[in-house]
Amino acid sequence: MALFENANESNLRACVLMVEHVLVGRGLDVAASRVPSDGGPAWAIRQGSAQVLVFLTAGRAEYNTIQVIAPVMRASQETLAGTAFYRRLLELNAQGLQQAAFGLRGDDVVLTADRSTAGLDPVEVEEMIRRVADYADHYDDTLVAEFGGKRSSDL
């Protein structure tokens, strides 16, 4: 490491290697898993019916971030117009999920987990990926059965 090397750049490079090490440990081809992203290095993997995306983003100030996100379902306009669906997602966030949360991107429900990469280790990367994938693979069927719409994997 150069004497005056940027700590964020070093951290980002280390995190890329860490994520790729975890993906290899899951039996995945790292090169085939890479996906284009404007924000930084990114990978896409599949577990069951869930597609999971892993993003590393260079921090503007002092911290880089890792975000693991899985599209879960696309809700119907009728579902989005009411409150029961949002209430259910908030209840699941508070009672059914640990270290992950439901959110919306347009009409799409997603599961997400993110954190700073400061002190990040491979066990945490694996746990973030596993947790988001497991939740997405479970709740895509559950929420579609409860509220209608389509699983993201069926779009």
mmCIF file of C-alpha atoms in Angstrom:
data_model
loop_
_atom_site.group_PDB
_atom_site.id
_atom_site.type_symbol
_atom_site.label_atom_id
_atom_site.label_comp_id
_atom_site.label_asym_id
_atom_site.label_seq_id
_atom_site.Cartn_x
_atom_site.Cartn_y
_atom_site.Cartn_z
ATOM 1 C CA MET A 1 0.000 0.000 0.000
ATOM 2 C CA ALA A 2 1.356 3.417 -0.953
ATOM 3 C CA LEU A 3 2.117 5.824 1.866
ATOM 4 C CA PHE A 4 -0.659 8.255 0.935
ATOM 5 C CA GLU A 5 -3.132 5.840 -0.636
ATOM 6 C CA ASN A 6 -6.796 6.710 -0.187
ATOM 7 C CA ALA A 7 -8.244 4.565 2.616
ATOM 8 C CA ASN A 8 -11.672 4.366 0.911
ATOM 9 C CA GLU A 9 -10.131 3.062 -2.307
ATOM 10 C CA SER A 10 -8.180 0.432 -0.375
ATOM 11 C CA ASN A 11 -11.300 -0.565 1.537
ATOM 12 C CA LEU A 12 -13.342 -0.823 -1.663
ATOM 13 C CA ARG A 13 -10.728 -3.051 -3.323
ATOM 14 C CA ALA A 14 -10.593 -5.266 -0.219
ATOM 15 C CA CYS A 15 -14.396 -5.518 -0.162
ATOM 16 C CA VAL A 16 -14.534 -6.504 -3.839
ATOM 17 C CA LEU A 17 -12.153 -9.372 -3.077
ATOM 18 C CA MET A 18 -14.181 -10.286 0.006
ATOM 19 C CA VAL A 19 -17.506 -10.408 -1.868
ATOM 20 C CA GLU A 20 -15.947 -12.447 -4.651
ATOM 21 C CA HIS A 21 -14.411 -14.844 -2.114
ATOM 22 C CA VAL A 22 -17.870 -15.360 -0.573
ATOM 23 C CA LEU A 23 -19.426 -15.964 -4.012
ATOM 24 C CA VAL A 24 -16.752 -18.525 -4.872
ATOM 25 C CA GLY A 25 -17.464 -20.192 -1.509
ATOM 26 C CA ARG A 26 -21.109 -20.458 -2.604
ATOM 27 C CA GLY A 27 -19.947 -22.282 -5.749
ATOM 28 C CA LEU A 28 -20.575 -19.362 -8.093
ATOM 29 C CA ASP A 29 -18.590 -18.124 -11.074
ATOM 30 C CA VAL A 30 -17.559 -14.592 -10.093
ATOM 31 C CA ALA A 31 -17.089 -13.364 -13.669
ATOM 32 C CA ALA A 32 -20.527 -14.627 -14.703
ATOM 33 C CA SER A 33 -22.079 -13.035 -11.605
ATOM 34 C CA ARG A 34 -20.816 -9.503 -12.273
ATOM 35 C CA VAL A 35 -23.416 -7.019 -13.488
ATOM 36 C CA PRO A 36 -23.038 -3.446 -14.725
ATOM 37 C CA SER A 37 -23.693 -0.729 -12.162
ATOM 38 C CA ASP A 38 -23.115 3.012 -12.253
ATOM 39 C CA GLY A 39 -22.461 3.108 -8.502
ATOM 40 C CA GLY A 40 -19.588 0.614 -8.302
ATOM 41 C CA PRO A 41 -18.906 -3.111 -8.424
ATOM 42 C CA ALA A 42 -22.027 -5.305 -8.465
ATOM 43 C CA TRP A 43 -22.998 -8.963 -8.711
ATOM 44 C CA ALA A 44 -26.258 -10.850 -9.286
ATOM 45 C CA ILE A 45 -26.959 -14.340 -7.994
ATOM 46 C CA ARG A 46 -30.006 -16.592 -7.777
ATOM 47 C CA GLN A 47 -31.238 -18.592 -4.806
ATOM 48 C CA GLY A 48 -34.485 -20.457 -5.281
ATOM 49 C CA SER A 49 -36.925 -18.030 -6.861
ATOM 50 C CA ALA A 50 -34.978 -15.008 -5.596
ATOM 51 C CA GLN A 51 -32.514 -12.924 -7.557
ATOM 52 C CA VAL A 52 -30.093 -11.207 -5.212
ATOM 53 C CA LEU A 53 -28.001 -8.197 -6.145
ATOM 54 C CA VAL A 54 -24.896 -7.147 -4.227
ATOM 55 C CA PHE A 55 -23.646 -3.574 -4.651
ATOM 56 C CA LEU A 56 -20.506 -1.914 -3.350
ATOM 57 C CA THR A 57 -20.623 1.864 -3.475
ATOM 58 C CA ALA A 58 -17.711 4.192 -2.917
ATOM 59 C CA GLY A 59 -18.430 6.693 -0.180
ATOM 60 C CA ARG A 60 -18.442 10.377 -1.000
ATOM 61 C CA ALA A 61 -17.087 11.382 2.356
ATOM 62 C CA GLU A 62 -15.584 8.707 4.527
ATOM 63 C CA TYR A 63 -17.509 5.457 4.195
ATOM 64 C CA ASN A 64 -18.118 2.878 1.493
ATOM 65 C CA THR A 65 -21.312 0.821 1.661
ATOM 66 C CA ILE A 66 -22.501 -2.652 0.783
ATOM 67 C CA GLN A 67 -26.115 -3.202 -0.145
ATOM 68 C CA VAL A 68 -27.743 -6.569 -0.741
ATOM 69 C CA ILE A 69 -31.125 -6.260 -2.401
ATOM 70 C CA ALA A 70 -33.646 -8.738 -3.782
ATOM 71 C CA PRO A 71 -36.724 -7.865 -5.822
ATOM 72 C CA VAL A 72 -39.618 -9.782 -4.257
ATOM 73 C CA MET A 73 -42.836 -8.983 -6.109
ATOM 74 C CA ARG A 74 -44.751 -6.449 -8.154
ATOM 75 C CA ALA A 75 -47.968 -5.454 -6.437
ATOM 76 C CA SER A 76 -51.130 -4.617 -8.346
ATOM 77 C CA GLN A 77 -52.339 -1.025 -8.523
ATOM 78 C CA GLU A 78 -55.331 -1.984 -6.370
ATOM 79 C CA THR A 79 -53.042 -3.360 -3.670
ATOM 80 C CA LEU A 80 -50.854 -0.263 -3.776
ATOM 81 C CA ALA A 81 -53.899 1.991 -3.460
ATOM 82 C CA GLY A 82 -54.898 0.523 -0.081
ATOM 83 C CA THR A 83 -53.209 0.520 3.319
ATOM 84 C CA ALA A 84 -53.353 -3.176 4.312
ATOM 85 C CA PHE A 85 -50.372 -4.064 2.137
ATOM 86 C CA TYR A 86 -48.153 -1.343 3.591
ATOM 87 C CA ARG A 87 -49.234 -2.247 7.097
ATOM 88 C CA ARG A 88 -48.266 -5.886 6.467
ATOM 89 C CA LEU A 89 -44.816 -4.884 5.173
ATOM 90 C CA LEU A 90 -44.237 -2.667 8.204
ATOM 91 C CA GLU A 91 -45.355 -5.465 10.535
ATOM 92 C CA LEU A 92 -42.950 -7.866 8.843
ATOM 93 C CA ASN A 93 -40.147 -5.311 9.134
ATOM 94 C CA ALA A 94 -40.800 -5.022 12.865
ATOM 95 C CA GLN A 95 -41.600 -8.646 13.702
ATOM 96 C CA GLY A 96 -40.600 -11.004 10.911
ATOM 97 C CA LEU A 97 -37.227 -9.788 9.702
ATOM 98 C CA GLN A 98 -33.822 -9.377 11.280
ATOM 99 C CA GLN A 99 -31.204 -7.023 9.820
ATOM 100 C CA ALA A 100 -33.175 -6.597 6.591
ATOM 101 C CA ALA A 101 -36.215 -4.599 5.570
ATOM 102 C CA PHE A 102 -38.914 -4.419 2.954
ATOM 103 C CA GLY A 103 -39.064 -1.342 0.768
ATOM 104 C CA LEU A 104 -40.589 -0.160 -2.481
ATOM 105 C CA ARG A 105 -38.919 0.762 -5.740
ATOM 106 C CA GLY A 106 -41.745 2.033 -7.886
ATOM 107 C CA ASP A 107 -44.389 -0.719 -7.776
ATOM 108 C CA ASP A 108 -41.825 -3.374 -6.873
ATOM 109 C CA VAL A 109 -41.385 -4.698 -3.352
ATOM 110 C CA VAL A 110 -37.753 -5.343 -2.475
ATOM 111 C CA LEU A 111 -35.859 -6.710 0.483
ATOM 112 C CA THR A 112 -32.690 -4.890 1.404
ATOM 113 C CA ALA A 113 -29.834 -5.011 3.867
ATOM 114 C CA ASP A 114 -27.018 -2.499 3.885
ATOM 115 C CA ARG A 115 -24.192 -1.262 6.036
ATOM 116 C CA SER A 116 -20.906 0.563 5.986
ATOM 117 C CA THR A 117 -17.969 -1.528 4.845
ATOM 118 C CA ALA A 118 -15.891 -0.332 7.816
ATOM 119 C CA GLY A 119 -14.932 -3.491 9.710
ATOM 120 C CA LEU A 120 -16.859 -5.711 7.283
ATOM 121 C CA ASP A 121 -15.792 -9.351 7.254
ATOM 122 C CA PRO A 122 -16.641 -12.323 5.001
ATOM 123 C CA VAL A 123 -19.020 -13.857 7.544
ATOM 124 C CA GLU A 124 -21.117 -10.670 7.500
ATOM 125 C CA VAL A 125 -21.156 -10.594 3.694
ATOM 126 C CA GLU A 126 -22.307 -14.226 3.549
ATOM 127 C CA GLU A 127 -24.917 -13.585 6.245
ATOM 128 C CA MET A 128 -26.324 -10.527 4.438
ATOM 129 C CA ILE A 129 -26.612 -12.462 1.166
ATOM 130 C CA ARG A 130 -28.102 -15.545 2.835
ATOM 131 C CA ARG A 131 -30.602 -13.566 4.904
ATOM 132 C CA VAL A 132 -31.906 -11.434 2.030
ATOM 133 C CA ALA A 133 -32.068 -14.444 -0.301
ATOM 134 C CA ASP A 134 -33.887 -16.617 2.241
ATOM 135 C CA TYR A 135 -36.403 -13.895 3.074
ATOM 136 C CA ALA A 136 -37.032 -13.067 -0.598
ATOM 137 C CA ASP A 137 -37.433 -16.728 -1.543
ATOM 138 C CA HIS A 138 -39.973 -17.171 1.261
ATOM 139 C CA TYR A 139 -41.926 -13.917 1.176
ATOM 140 C CA ASP A 140 -42.373 -13.726 -2.610
ATOM 141 C CA ASP A 141 -44.803 -16.654 -2.415
ATOM 142 C CA THR A 142 -46.347 -15.535 0.884
ATOM 143 C CA LEU A 143 -47.079 -11.950 -0.170
ATOM 144 C CA VAL A 144 -48.380 -12.887 -3.618
ATOM 145 C CA ALA A 145 -50.709 -15.445 -2.029
ATOM 146 C CA GLU A 146 -51.895 -12.848 0.472
ATOM 147 C CA PHE A 147 -52.200 -9.777 -1.790
ATOM 148 C CA GLY A 148 -51.992 -10.905 -5.402
ATOM 149 C CA GLY A 149 -49.524 -9.468 -7.867
ATOM 150 C CA LYS A 150 -46.575 -11.328 -9.378
ATOM 151 C CA ARG A 151 -43.352 -12.661 -7.960
ATOM 152 C CA SER A 152 -40.369 -10.808 -9.389
ATOM 153 C CA SER A 153 -39.032 -14.092 -10.733
ATOM 154 C CA ASP A 154 -42.221 -14.455 -12.816
ATOM 155 C CA LEU A 155 -41.995 -11.037 -14.477
#
